[in-house]
């Protein structure tokens, strides 16, 4: 991919207090290589590549005490306008729009239920260059206790349209942006912890979900939800050794 359409998840990055540890864990898990930003102000921000193409990033926490977290970035052609829409729709601007050197313009935002996400207005860097193949991001999913409010919010912010489909005991929602379903939403399967009122989950494609989950555990991670089959493929939820949640899917 050389460009990502506005309203589509285009990037994911990890904020972690142990950047050195993350730069060991994820390359061993996904076969990534790392490219460290030369800018001193970037704090060692590292872009991960798979087969020479950008797939994700990692950097130090934005604020002291921030929990380790993988963030979903949604592409936009006007970061300032989206930030204004977020406030008007009842969300919160956590970090106001700012330029990331010559790479792009971003902001950190939160929906009314507290799920944090980011937006990316590309300049020199369009976002990820590889999707939906092993070692690359393949899905982004909102887990929220208030799906009805989320439908209103994301329609106002990104123009997303909710498409519901039953999935066992729950109703799963696909977010349609134009011709494509670009992300998903589901209610929590169990009570969410107090410090995680709602959240966006990042999924990475893998060849073998069982083998990757086992490898993550060998490397010091935790298997939160063991691999199981779903319509999207065989999926597992993991936590890295430093506490950040992420998911994996072996695409069918």
PDB file of C-alpha atoms in Angstrom:
ATOM      1  CA  UNK A   1       0.000   0.000   0.000  1.00  0.00           C
ATOM      2  CA  UNK A   2       1.306   3.455  -0.878  1.00  0.00           C
ATOM      3  CA  UNK A   3      -1.756   5.353   0.360  1.00  0.00           C
ATOM      4  CA  UNK A   4      -4.565   4.600   2.807  1.00  0.00           C
ATOM      5  CA  UNK A   5      -8.056   6.015   2.282  1.00  0.00           C
ATOM      6  CA  UNK A   6      -9.333   8.533   4.869  1.00  0.00           C
ATOM      7  CA  UNK A   7     -11.459   6.820   7.509  1.00  0.00           C
ATOM      8  CA  UNK A   8      -9.403   3.616   7.327  1.00  0.00           C
ATOM      9  CA  UNK A   9      -7.032   2.333  10.039  1.00  0.00           C
ATOM     10  CA  UNK A  10      -3.582   3.011   8.606  1.00  0.00           C
ATOM     11  CA  UNK A  11      -1.053   2.485  11.410  1.00  0.00           C
ATOM     12  CA  UNK A  12      -0.552   0.996  14.852  1.00  0.00           C
ATOM     13  CA  UNK A  13       2.106   1.767  17.375  1.00  0.00           C
ATOM     14  CA  UNK A  14       3.103   0.694  20.834  1.00  0.00           C
ATOM     15  CA  UNK A  15       3.765   3.036  23.750  1.00  0.00           C
ATOM     16  CA  UNK A  16       5.883   1.159  26.262  1.00  0.00           C
ATOM     17  CA  UNK A  17       8.217   1.972  29.167  1.00  0.00           C
ATOM     18  CA  UNK A  18      10.538  -0.828  28.009  1.00  0.00           C
ATOM     19  CA  UNK A  19      11.263   0.086  24.421  1.00  0.00           C
ATOM     20  CA  UNK A  20      14.442  -1.995  24.370  1.00  0.00           C
ATOM     21  CA  UNK A  21      12.491  -5.041  25.525  1.00  0.00           C
ATOM     22  CA  UNK A  22       9.785  -4.484  22.916  1.00  0.00           C
ATOM     23  CA  UNK A  23      12.458  -4.255  20.223  1.00  0.00           C
ATOM     24  CA  UNK A  24      13.576  -7.747  21.256  1.00  0.00           C
ATOM     25  CA  UNK A  25      10.130  -9.337  21.770  1.00  0.00           C
ATOM     26  CA  UNK A  26       8.252  -8.342  18.614  1.00  0.00           C
ATOM     27  CA  UNK A  27      11.006  -9.021  16.044  1.00  0.00           C
ATOM     28  CA  UNK A  28      11.405 -12.504  17.538  1.00  0.00           C
ATOM     29  CA  UNK A  29       7.632 -13.022  17.421  1.00  0.00           C
ATOM     30  CA  UNK A  30       6.777 -11.564  14.003  1.00  0.00           C
ATOM     31  CA  UNK A  31      10.074 -11.529  12.108  1.00  0.00           C
ATOM     32  CA  UNK A  32      10.253  -7.734  12.150  1.00  0.00           C
ATOM     33  CA  UNK A  33      13.323  -5.569  11.778  1.00  0.00           C
ATOM     34  CA  UNK A  34      13.572  -2.157  13.456  1.00  0.00           C
ATOM     35  CA  UNK A  35      14.534   1.266  12.139  1.00  0.00           C
ATOM     36  CA  UNK A  36      15.180   3.860  14.861  1.00  0.00           C
ATOM     37  CA  UNK A  37      14.266   7.490  14.188  1.00  0.00           C
ATOM     38  CA  UNK A  38      17.409   9.658  13.959  1.00  0.00           C
ATOM     39  CA  UNK A  39      15.596  12.637  15.500  1.00  0.00           C
ATOM     40  CA  UNK A  40      16.686  13.082  19.168  1.00  0.00           C
ATOM     41  CA  UNK A  41      13.225  14.429  20.018  1.00  0.00           C
ATOM     42  CA  UNK A  42      11.658  11.142  18.891  1.00  0.00           C
ATOM     43  CA  UNK A  43      12.959   9.360  21.993  1.00  0.00           C
ATOM     44  CA  UNK A  44      14.154   6.317  20.073  1.00  0.00           C
ATOM     45  CA  UNK A  45      10.845   5.825  18.216  1.00  0.00           C
ATOM     46  CA  UNK A  46      11.254   2.690  16.150  1.00  0.00           C
ATOM     47  CA  UNK A  47       9.498   1.780  12.926  1.00  0.00           C
ATOM     48  CA  UNK A  48       9.115  -1.972  12.454  1.00  0.00           C
ATOM     49  CA  UNK A  49       9.431  -3.462   8.985  1.00  0.00           C
ATOM     50  CA  UNK A  50       8.415  -6.793   7.514  1.00  0.00           C
ATOM     51  CA  UNK A  51      10.180  -7.772   4.302  1.00  0.00           C
ATOM     52  CA  UNK A  52      11.437  -4.193   4.016  1.00  0.00           C
ATOM     53  CA  UNK A  53       7.982  -2.577   4.315  1.00  0.00           C
ATOM     54  CA  UNK A  54       6.680  -0.593   7.295  1.00  0.00           C
ATOM     55  CA  UNK A  55       4.084  -2.387   9.434  1.00  0.00           C
ATOM     56  CA  UNK A  56       4.015  -0.765  12.919  1.00  0.00           C
ATOM     57  CA  UNK A  57       5.945   1.377  15.373  1.00  0.00           C
ATOM     58  CA  UNK A  58       6.993   1.606  19.019  1.00  0.00           C
ATOM     59  CA  UNK A  59       8.112   4.409  21.264  1.00  0.00           C
ATOM     60  CA  UNK A  60       8.294   5.585  24.869  1.00  0.00           C
ATOM     61  CA  UNK A  61       5.093   6.550  26.744  1.00  0.00           C
ATOM     62  CA  UNK A  62       3.740  10.034  26.071  1.00  0.00           C
ATOM     63  CA  UNK A  63       3.331  10.666  29.796  1.00  0.00           C
ATOM     64  CA  UNK A  64       4.957   9.118  32.894  1.00  0.00           C
ATOM     65  CA  UNK A  65       2.898   6.271  34.266  1.00  0.00           C
ATOM     66  CA  UNK A  66       0.998   5.637  31.013  1.00  0.00           C
ATOM     67  CA  UNK A  67       0.015   1.986  30.731  1.00  0.00           C
ATOM     68  CA  UNK A  68       1.691   0.108  27.861  1.00  0.00           C
ATOM     69  CA  UNK A  69      -0.747   0.187  24.949  1.00  0.00           C
ATOM     70  CA  UNK A  70      -1.063  -0.558  21.242  1.00  0.00           C
ATOM     71  CA  UNK A  71      -2.824   2.343  19.517  1.00  0.00           C
ATOM     72  CA  UNK A  72      -4.942   2.284  16.358  1.00  0.00           C
ATOM     73  CA  UNK A  73      -4.445   5.217  13.963  1.00  0.00           C
ATOM     74  CA  UNK A  74      -7.184   6.172  11.503  1.00  0.00           C
ATOM     75  CA  UNK A  75      -6.181   8.006   8.316  1.00  0.00           C
ATOM     76  CA  UNK A  76      -7.595  11.466   7.683  1.00  0.00           C
ATOM     77  CA  UNK A  77      -6.984  14.340   5.299  1.00  0.00           C
ATOM     78  CA  UNK A  78      -7.662  16.920   8.046  1.00  0.00           C
ATOM     79  CA  UNK A  79      -6.574  16.080  11.599  1.00  0.00           C
ATOM     80  CA  UNK A  80      -7.762  19.395  13.010  1.00  0.00           C
ATOM     81  CA  UNK A  81     -11.271  18.951  11.607  1.00  0.00           C
ATOM     82  CA  UNK A  82     -11.524  15.429  13.035  1.00  0.00           C
ATOM     83  CA  UNK A  83     -10.433  16.664  16.470  1.00  0.00           C
ATOM     84  CA  UNK A  84     -13.201  19.290  16.328  1.00  0.00           C
ATOM     85  CA  UNK A  85     -15.744  16.612  15.375  1.00  0.00           C
ATOM     86  CA  UNK A  86     -14.639  14.433  18.289  1.00  0.00           C
ATOM     87  CA  UNK A  87     -15.350  17.204  20.799  1.00  0.00           C
ATOM     88  CA  UNK A  88     -18.695  18.018  19.173  1.00  0.00           C
ATOM     89  CA  UNK A  89     -19.699  14.334  19.291  1.00  0.00           C
ATOM     90  CA  UNK A  90     -18.988  14.015  23.036  1.00  0.00           C
ATOM     91  CA  UNK A  91     -15.454  12.612  22.893  1.00  0.00           C
ATOM     92  CA  UNK A  92     -12.215  14.032  24.221  1.00  0.00           C
ATOM     93  CA  UNK A  93      -9.108  15.469  22.582  1.00  0.00           C
ATOM     94  CA  UNK A  94      -6.351  13.863  24.660  1.00  0.00           C
ATOM     95  CA  UNK A  95      -3.478  15.356  22.640  1.00  0.00           C
ATOM     96  CA  UNK A  96      -4.264  18.222  20.253  1.00  0.00           C
ATOM     97  CA  UNK A  97      -3.137  17.885  16.621  1.00  0.00           C
ATOM     98  CA  UNK A  98       0.591  18.363  16.055  1.00  0.00           C
ATOM     99  CA  UNK A  99       3.127  17.720  13.311  1.00  0.00           C
ATOM    100  CA  UNK A 100       5.433  14.722  13.672  1.00  0.00           C
ATOM    101  CA  UNK A 101       8.482  16.281  11.982  1.00  0.00           C
ATOM    102  CA  UNK A 102       7.772  16.063   8.214  1.00  0.00           C
ATOM    103  CA  UNK A 103       6.099  12.656   8.510  1.00  0.00           C
ATOM    104  CA  UNK A 104       2.473  13.576   9.223  1.00  0.00           C
ATOM    105  CA  UNK A 105       0.061  15.342  11.540  1.00  0.00           C
ATOM    106  CA  UNK A 106      -1.564  13.410  14.364  1.00  0.00           C
ATOM    107  CA  UNK A 107      -3.790  13.714  17.422  1.00  0.00           C
ATOM    108  CA  UNK A 108      -4.782  11.397  20.256  1.00  0.00           C
ATOM    109  CA  UNK A 109      -8.517  11.202  20.913  1.00  0.00           C
ATOM    110  CA  UNK A 110     -11.015   9.286  23.052  1.00  0.00           C
ATOM    111  CA  UNK A 111     -14.611   8.285  22.394  1.00  0.00           C
ATOM    112  CA  UNK A 112     -17.395   8.878  24.970  1.00  0.00           C
ATOM    113  CA  UNK A 113     -16.765   5.474  26.608  1.00  0.00           C
ATOM    114  CA  UNK A 114     -13.051   6.213  27.049  1.00  0.00           C
ATOM    115  CA  UNK A 115     -11.605   4.184  24.154  1.00  0.00           C
ATOM    116  CA  UNK A 116      -8.445   5.973  23.008  1.00  0.00           C
ATOM    117  CA  UNK A 117      -7.435   6.107  19.346  1.00  0.00           C
ATOM    118  CA  UNK A 118      -5.246   8.290  17.159  1.00  0.00           C
ATOM    119  CA  UNK A 119      -5.585   9.929  13.770  1.00  0.00           C
ATOM    120  CA  UNK A 120      -2.922  10.335  11.101  1.00  0.00           C
ATOM    121  CA  UNK A 121      -2.849  12.972   8.376  1.00  0.00           C
ATOM    122  CA  UNK A 122      -0.022  11.754   6.148  1.00  0.00           C
ATOM    123  CA  UNK A 123       2.782  13.883   4.812  1.00  0.00           C
ATOM    124  CA  UNK A 124       6.063  12.058   4.073  1.00  0.00           C
ATOM    125  CA  UNK A 125       4.816   8.864   5.738  1.00  0.00           C
ATOM    126  CA  UNK A 126       1.477   7.425   4.552  1.00  0.00           C
ATOM    127  CA  UNK A 127       1.224   4.829   7.318  1.00  0.00           C
ATOM    128  CA  UNK A 128       1.806   1.109   7.043  1.00  0.00           C
ATOM    129  CA  UNK A 129       2.886  -0.238   3.662  1.00  0.00           C
ATOM    130  CA  UNK A 130       1.787  -3.825   4.287  1.00  0.00           C
ATOM    131  CA  UNK A 131      -1.527  -5.209   5.550  1.00  0.00           C
ATOM    132  CA  UNK A 132      -3.320  -8.568   5.841  1.00  0.00           C
ATOM    133  CA  UNK A 133      -0.242 -10.773   5.471  1.00  0.00           C
ATOM    134  CA  UNK A 134       1.690 -12.552   8.248  1.00  0.00           C
ATOM    135  CA  UNK A 135       3.542 -10.018  10.354  1.00  0.00           C
ATOM    136  CA  UNK A 136       1.300  -7.096   9.377  1.00  0.00           C
ATOM    137  CA  UNK A 137      -1.814  -5.505  10.874  1.00  0.00           C
ATOM    138  CA  UNK A 138      -4.974  -7.182   9.659  1.00  0.00           C
ATOM    139  CA  UNK A 139      -7.838  -5.844  11.802  1.00  0.00           C
ATOM    140  CA  UNK A 140      -8.809  -3.221  14.382  1.00  0.00           C
ATOM    141  CA  UNK A 141     -11.650  -3.738  16.821  1.00  0.00           C
ATOM    142  CA  UNK A 142     -13.421  -1.579  19.365  1.00  0.00           C
ATOM    143  CA  UNK A 143     -14.470  -3.337  22.577  1.00  0.00           C
ATOM    144  CA  UNK A 144     -17.035  -1.169  24.345  1.00  0.00           C
ATOM    145  CA  UNK A 145     -19.854  -1.520  26.881  1.00  0.00           C
ATOM    146  CA  UNK A 146     -21.882   1.115  24.973  1.00  0.00           C
ATOM    147  CA  UNK A 147     -22.143   0.073  21.302  1.00  0.00           C
ATOM    148  CA  UNK A 148     -25.166   2.287  20.624  1.00  0.00           C
ATOM    149  CA  UNK A 149     -23.350   5.461  21.660  1.00  0.00           C
ATOM    150  CA  UNK A 150     -20.296   4.332  19.686  1.00  0.00           C
ATOM    151  CA  UNK A 151     -22.404   4.004  16.521  1.00  0.00           C
ATOM    152  CA  UNK A 152     -23.486   7.635  16.807  1.00  0.00           C
ATOM    153  CA  UNK A 153     -20.003   8.876  17.681  1.00  0.00           C
ATOM    154  CA  UNK A 154     -18.000   7.186  14.911  1.00  0.00           C
ATOM    155  CA  UNK A 155     -20.663   8.036  12.306  1.00  0.00           C
ATOM    156  CA  UNK A 156     -20.246  11.714  13.202  1.00  0.00           C
ATOM    157  CA  UNK A 157     -16.433  11.578  13.380  1.00  0.00           C
ATOM    158  CA  UNK A 158     -15.519   9.348  10.405  1.00  0.00           C
ATOM    159  CA  UNK A 159     -18.800   8.780   8.587  1.00  0.00           C
ATOM    160  CA  UNK A 160     -18.688   5.095   9.465  1.00  0.00           C
ATOM    161  CA  UNK A 161     -21.870   3.067   9.069  1.00  0.00           C
ATOM    162  CA  UNK A 162     -22.551   0.182  11.458  1.00  0.00           C
ATOM    163  CA  UNK A 163     -23.457  -3.212  10.012  1.00  0.00           C
ATOM    164  CA  UNK A 164     -24.609  -5.763  12.588  1.00  0.00           C
ATOM    165  CA  UNK A 165     -24.324  -9.524  12.410  1.00  0.00           C
ATOM    166  CA  UNK A 166     -25.139 -12.103  15.083  1.00  0.00           C
ATOM    167  CA  UNK A 167     -22.113 -14.024  16.364  1.00  0.00           C
ATOM    168  CA  UNK A 168     -23.217 -16.610  18.908  1.00  0.00           C
ATOM    169  CA  UNK A 169     -24.496 -14.886  22.044  1.00  0.00           C
ATOM    170  CA  UNK A 170     -23.342 -11.401  20.964  1.00  0.00           C
ATOM    171  CA  UNK A 171     -23.976  -9.012  18.101  1.00  0.00           C
ATOM    172  CA  UNK A 172     -20.849  -8.134  16.145  1.00  0.00           C
ATOM    173  CA  UNK A 173     -20.664  -4.811  14.319  1.00  0.00           C
ATOM    174  CA  UNK A 174     -18.649  -4.086  11.201  1.00  0.00           C
ATOM    175  CA  UNK A 175     -17.712  -0.463  10.492  1.00  0.00           C
ATOM    176  CA  UNK A 176     -18.281   0.360   6.823  1.00  0.00           C
ATOM    177  CA  UNK A 177     -16.380   3.271   5.269  1.00  0.00           C
ATOM    178  CA  UNK A 178     -17.510   3.678   1.681  1.00  0.00           C
ATOM    179  CA  UNK A 179     -17.253   0.357  -0.113  1.00  0.00           C
ATOM    180  CA  UNK A 180     -15.231  -1.421   2.577  1.00  0.00           C
ATOM    181  CA  UNK A 181     -15.743  -2.714   6.097  1.00  0.00           C
ATOM    182  CA  UNK A 182     -12.620  -1.279   7.728  1.00  0.00           C
ATOM    183  CA  UNK A 183     -12.935  -2.251  11.416  1.00  0.00           C
ATOM    184  CA  UNK A 184     -15.209  -3.953  13.924  1.00  0.00           C
ATOM    185  CA  UNK A 185     -16.908  -3.547  17.287  1.00  0.00           C
ATOM    186  CA  UNK A 186     -18.134  -5.899  19.954  1.00  0.00           C
ATOM    187  CA  UNK A 187     -19.312  -5.686  23.571  1.00  0.00           C
ATOM    188  CA  UNK A 188     -16.905  -7.014  26.212  1.00  0.00           C
ATOM    189  CA  UNK A 189     -17.226 -10.727  26.865  1.00  0.00           C
ATOM    190  CA  UNK A 190     -16.465 -10.101  30.534  1.00  0.00           C
ATOM    191  CA  UNK A 191     -16.418  -7.066  32.805  1.00  0.00           C
ATOM    192  CA  UNK A 192     -13.720  -4.606  31.804  1.00  0.00           C
ATOM    193  CA  UNK A 193     -11.196  -3.460  34.414  1.00  0.00           C
ATOM    194  CA  UNK A 194     -11.794  -0.013  35.900  1.00  0.00           C
ATOM    195  CA  UNK A 195      -8.721   1.475  34.213  1.00  0.00           C
ATOM    196  CA  UNK A 196      -9.811   0.178  30.789  1.00  0.00           C
ATOM    197  CA  UNK A 197     -13.385   1.443  30.268  1.00  0.00           C
ATOM    198  CA  UNK A 198     -13.311   0.611  26.545  1.00  0.00           C
ATOM    199  CA  UNK A 199     -10.451   0.021  24.142  1.00  0.00           C
ATOM    200  CA  UNK A 200      -9.327  -0.478  20.567  1.00  0.00           C
ATOM    201  CA  UNK A 201      -7.610  -3.805  19.916  1.00  0.00           C
ATOM    202  CA  UNK A 202      -4.965  -4.291  17.201  1.00  0.00           C
ATOM    203  CA  UNK A 203      -4.770  -7.626  15.351  1.00  0.00           C
ATOM    204  CA  UNK A 204      -1.690  -8.905  13.514  1.00  0.00           C
ATOM    205  CA  UNK A 205      -1.840 -11.668  10.914  1.00  0.00           C
ATOM    206  CA  UNK A 206       0.249 -14.800  11.496  1.00  0.00           C
ATOM    207  CA  UNK A 207       0.849 -18.080   9.689  1.00  0.00           C
ATOM    208  CA  UNK A 208      -0.071 -20.246  12.695  1.00  0.00           C
ATOM    209  CA  UNK A 209      -1.981 -18.813  15.674  1.00  0.00           C
ATOM    210  CA  UNK A 210      -1.186 -21.728  17.988  1.00  0.00           C
ATOM    211  CA  UNK A 211       2.536 -21.637  17.276  1.00  0.00           C
ATOM    212  CA  UNK A 212       2.691 -17.836  17.577  1.00  0.00           C
ATOM    213  CA  UNK A 213       0.800 -17.848  20.889  1.00  0.00           C
ATOM    214  CA  UNK A 214       3.138 -20.500  22.251  1.00  0.00           C
ATOM    215  CA  UNK A 215       6.140 -18.508  21.046  1.00  0.00           C
ATOM    216  CA  UNK A 216       4.835 -15.358  22.734  1.00  0.00           C
ATOM    217  CA  UNK A 217       4.617 -17.262  26.023  1.00  0.00           C
ATOM    218  CA  UNK A 218       8.174 -18.590  25.565  1.00  0.00           C
ATOM    219  CA  UNK A 219       9.368 -15.004  25.086  1.00  0.00           C
ATOM    220  CA  UNK A 220       7.767 -13.860  28.352  1.00  0.00           C
ATOM    221  CA  UNK A 221       4.316 -12.839  27.114  1.00  0.00           C
ATOM    222  CA  UNK A 222       0.941 -14.093  28.342  1.00  0.00           C
ATOM    223  CA  UNK A 223      -1.839 -15.896  26.496  1.00  0.00           C
ATOM    224  CA  UNK A 224      -5.005 -14.085  27.635  1.00  0.00           C
ATOM    225  CA  UNK A 225      -7.431 -15.914  25.320  1.00  0.00           C
ATOM    226  CA  UNK A 226      -6.121 -19.171  23.826  1.00  0.00           C
ATOM    227  CA  UNK A 227      -6.357 -19.687  20.065  1.00  0.00           C
ATOM    228  CA  UNK A 228      -9.866 -20.492  18.828  1.00  0.00           C
ATOM    229  CA  UNK A 229     -11.616 -20.554  15.479  1.00  0.00           C
ATOM    230  CA  UNK A 230     -13.769 -17.634  14.338  1.00  0.00           C
ATOM    231  CA  UNK A 231     -15.256 -16.576  10.983  1.00  0.00           C
ATOM    232  CA  UNK A 232     -12.209 -14.325  10.504  1.00  0.00           C
ATOM    233  CA  UNK A 233      -9.687 -17.096  11.165  1.00  0.00           C
ATOM    234  CA  UNK A 234      -7.993 -18.683  14.157  1.00  0.00           C
ATOM    235  CA  UNK A 235      -7.500 -15.945  16.739  1.00  0.00           C
ATOM    236  CA  UNK A 236      -5.825 -15.437  20.130  1.00  0.00           C
ATOM    237  CA  UNK A 237      -5.466 -12.502  22.521  1.00  0.00           C
ATOM    238  CA  UNK A 238      -2.006 -11.939  24.004  1.00  0.00           C
ATOM    239  CA  UNK A 239      -0.172  -9.608  26.358  1.00  0.00           C
ATOM    240  CA  UNK A 240       3.466  -8.740  25.817  1.00  0.00           C
ATOM    241  CA  UNK A 241       5.995  -9.027  28.698  1.00  0.00           C
ATOM    242  CA  UNK A 242       5.494  -5.347  29.563  1.00  0.00           C
ATOM    243  CA  UNK A 243       1.669  -5.417  29.719  1.00  0.00           C
ATOM    244  CA  UNK A 244       0.436  -4.287  26.281  1.00  0.00           C
ATOM    245  CA  UNK A 245      -2.544  -6.175  24.826  1.00  0.00           C
ATOM    246  CA  UNK A 246      -2.674  -7.283  21.193  1.00  0.00           C
ATOM    247  CA  UNK A 247      -4.307 -10.043  19.161  1.00  0.00           C
ATOM    248  CA  UNK A 248      -3.232 -12.401  16.400  1.00  0.00           C
ATOM    249  CA  UNK A 249      -5.191 -14.059  13.598  1.00  0.00           C
ATOM    250  CA  UNK A 250      -4.242 -16.835  11.198  1.00  0.00           C
ATOM    251  CA  UNK A 251      -6.254 -15.662   8.225  1.00  0.00           C
ATOM    252  CA  UNK A 252      -8.191 -18.404   6.410  1.00  0.00           C
TER     253      UNK A 252
END
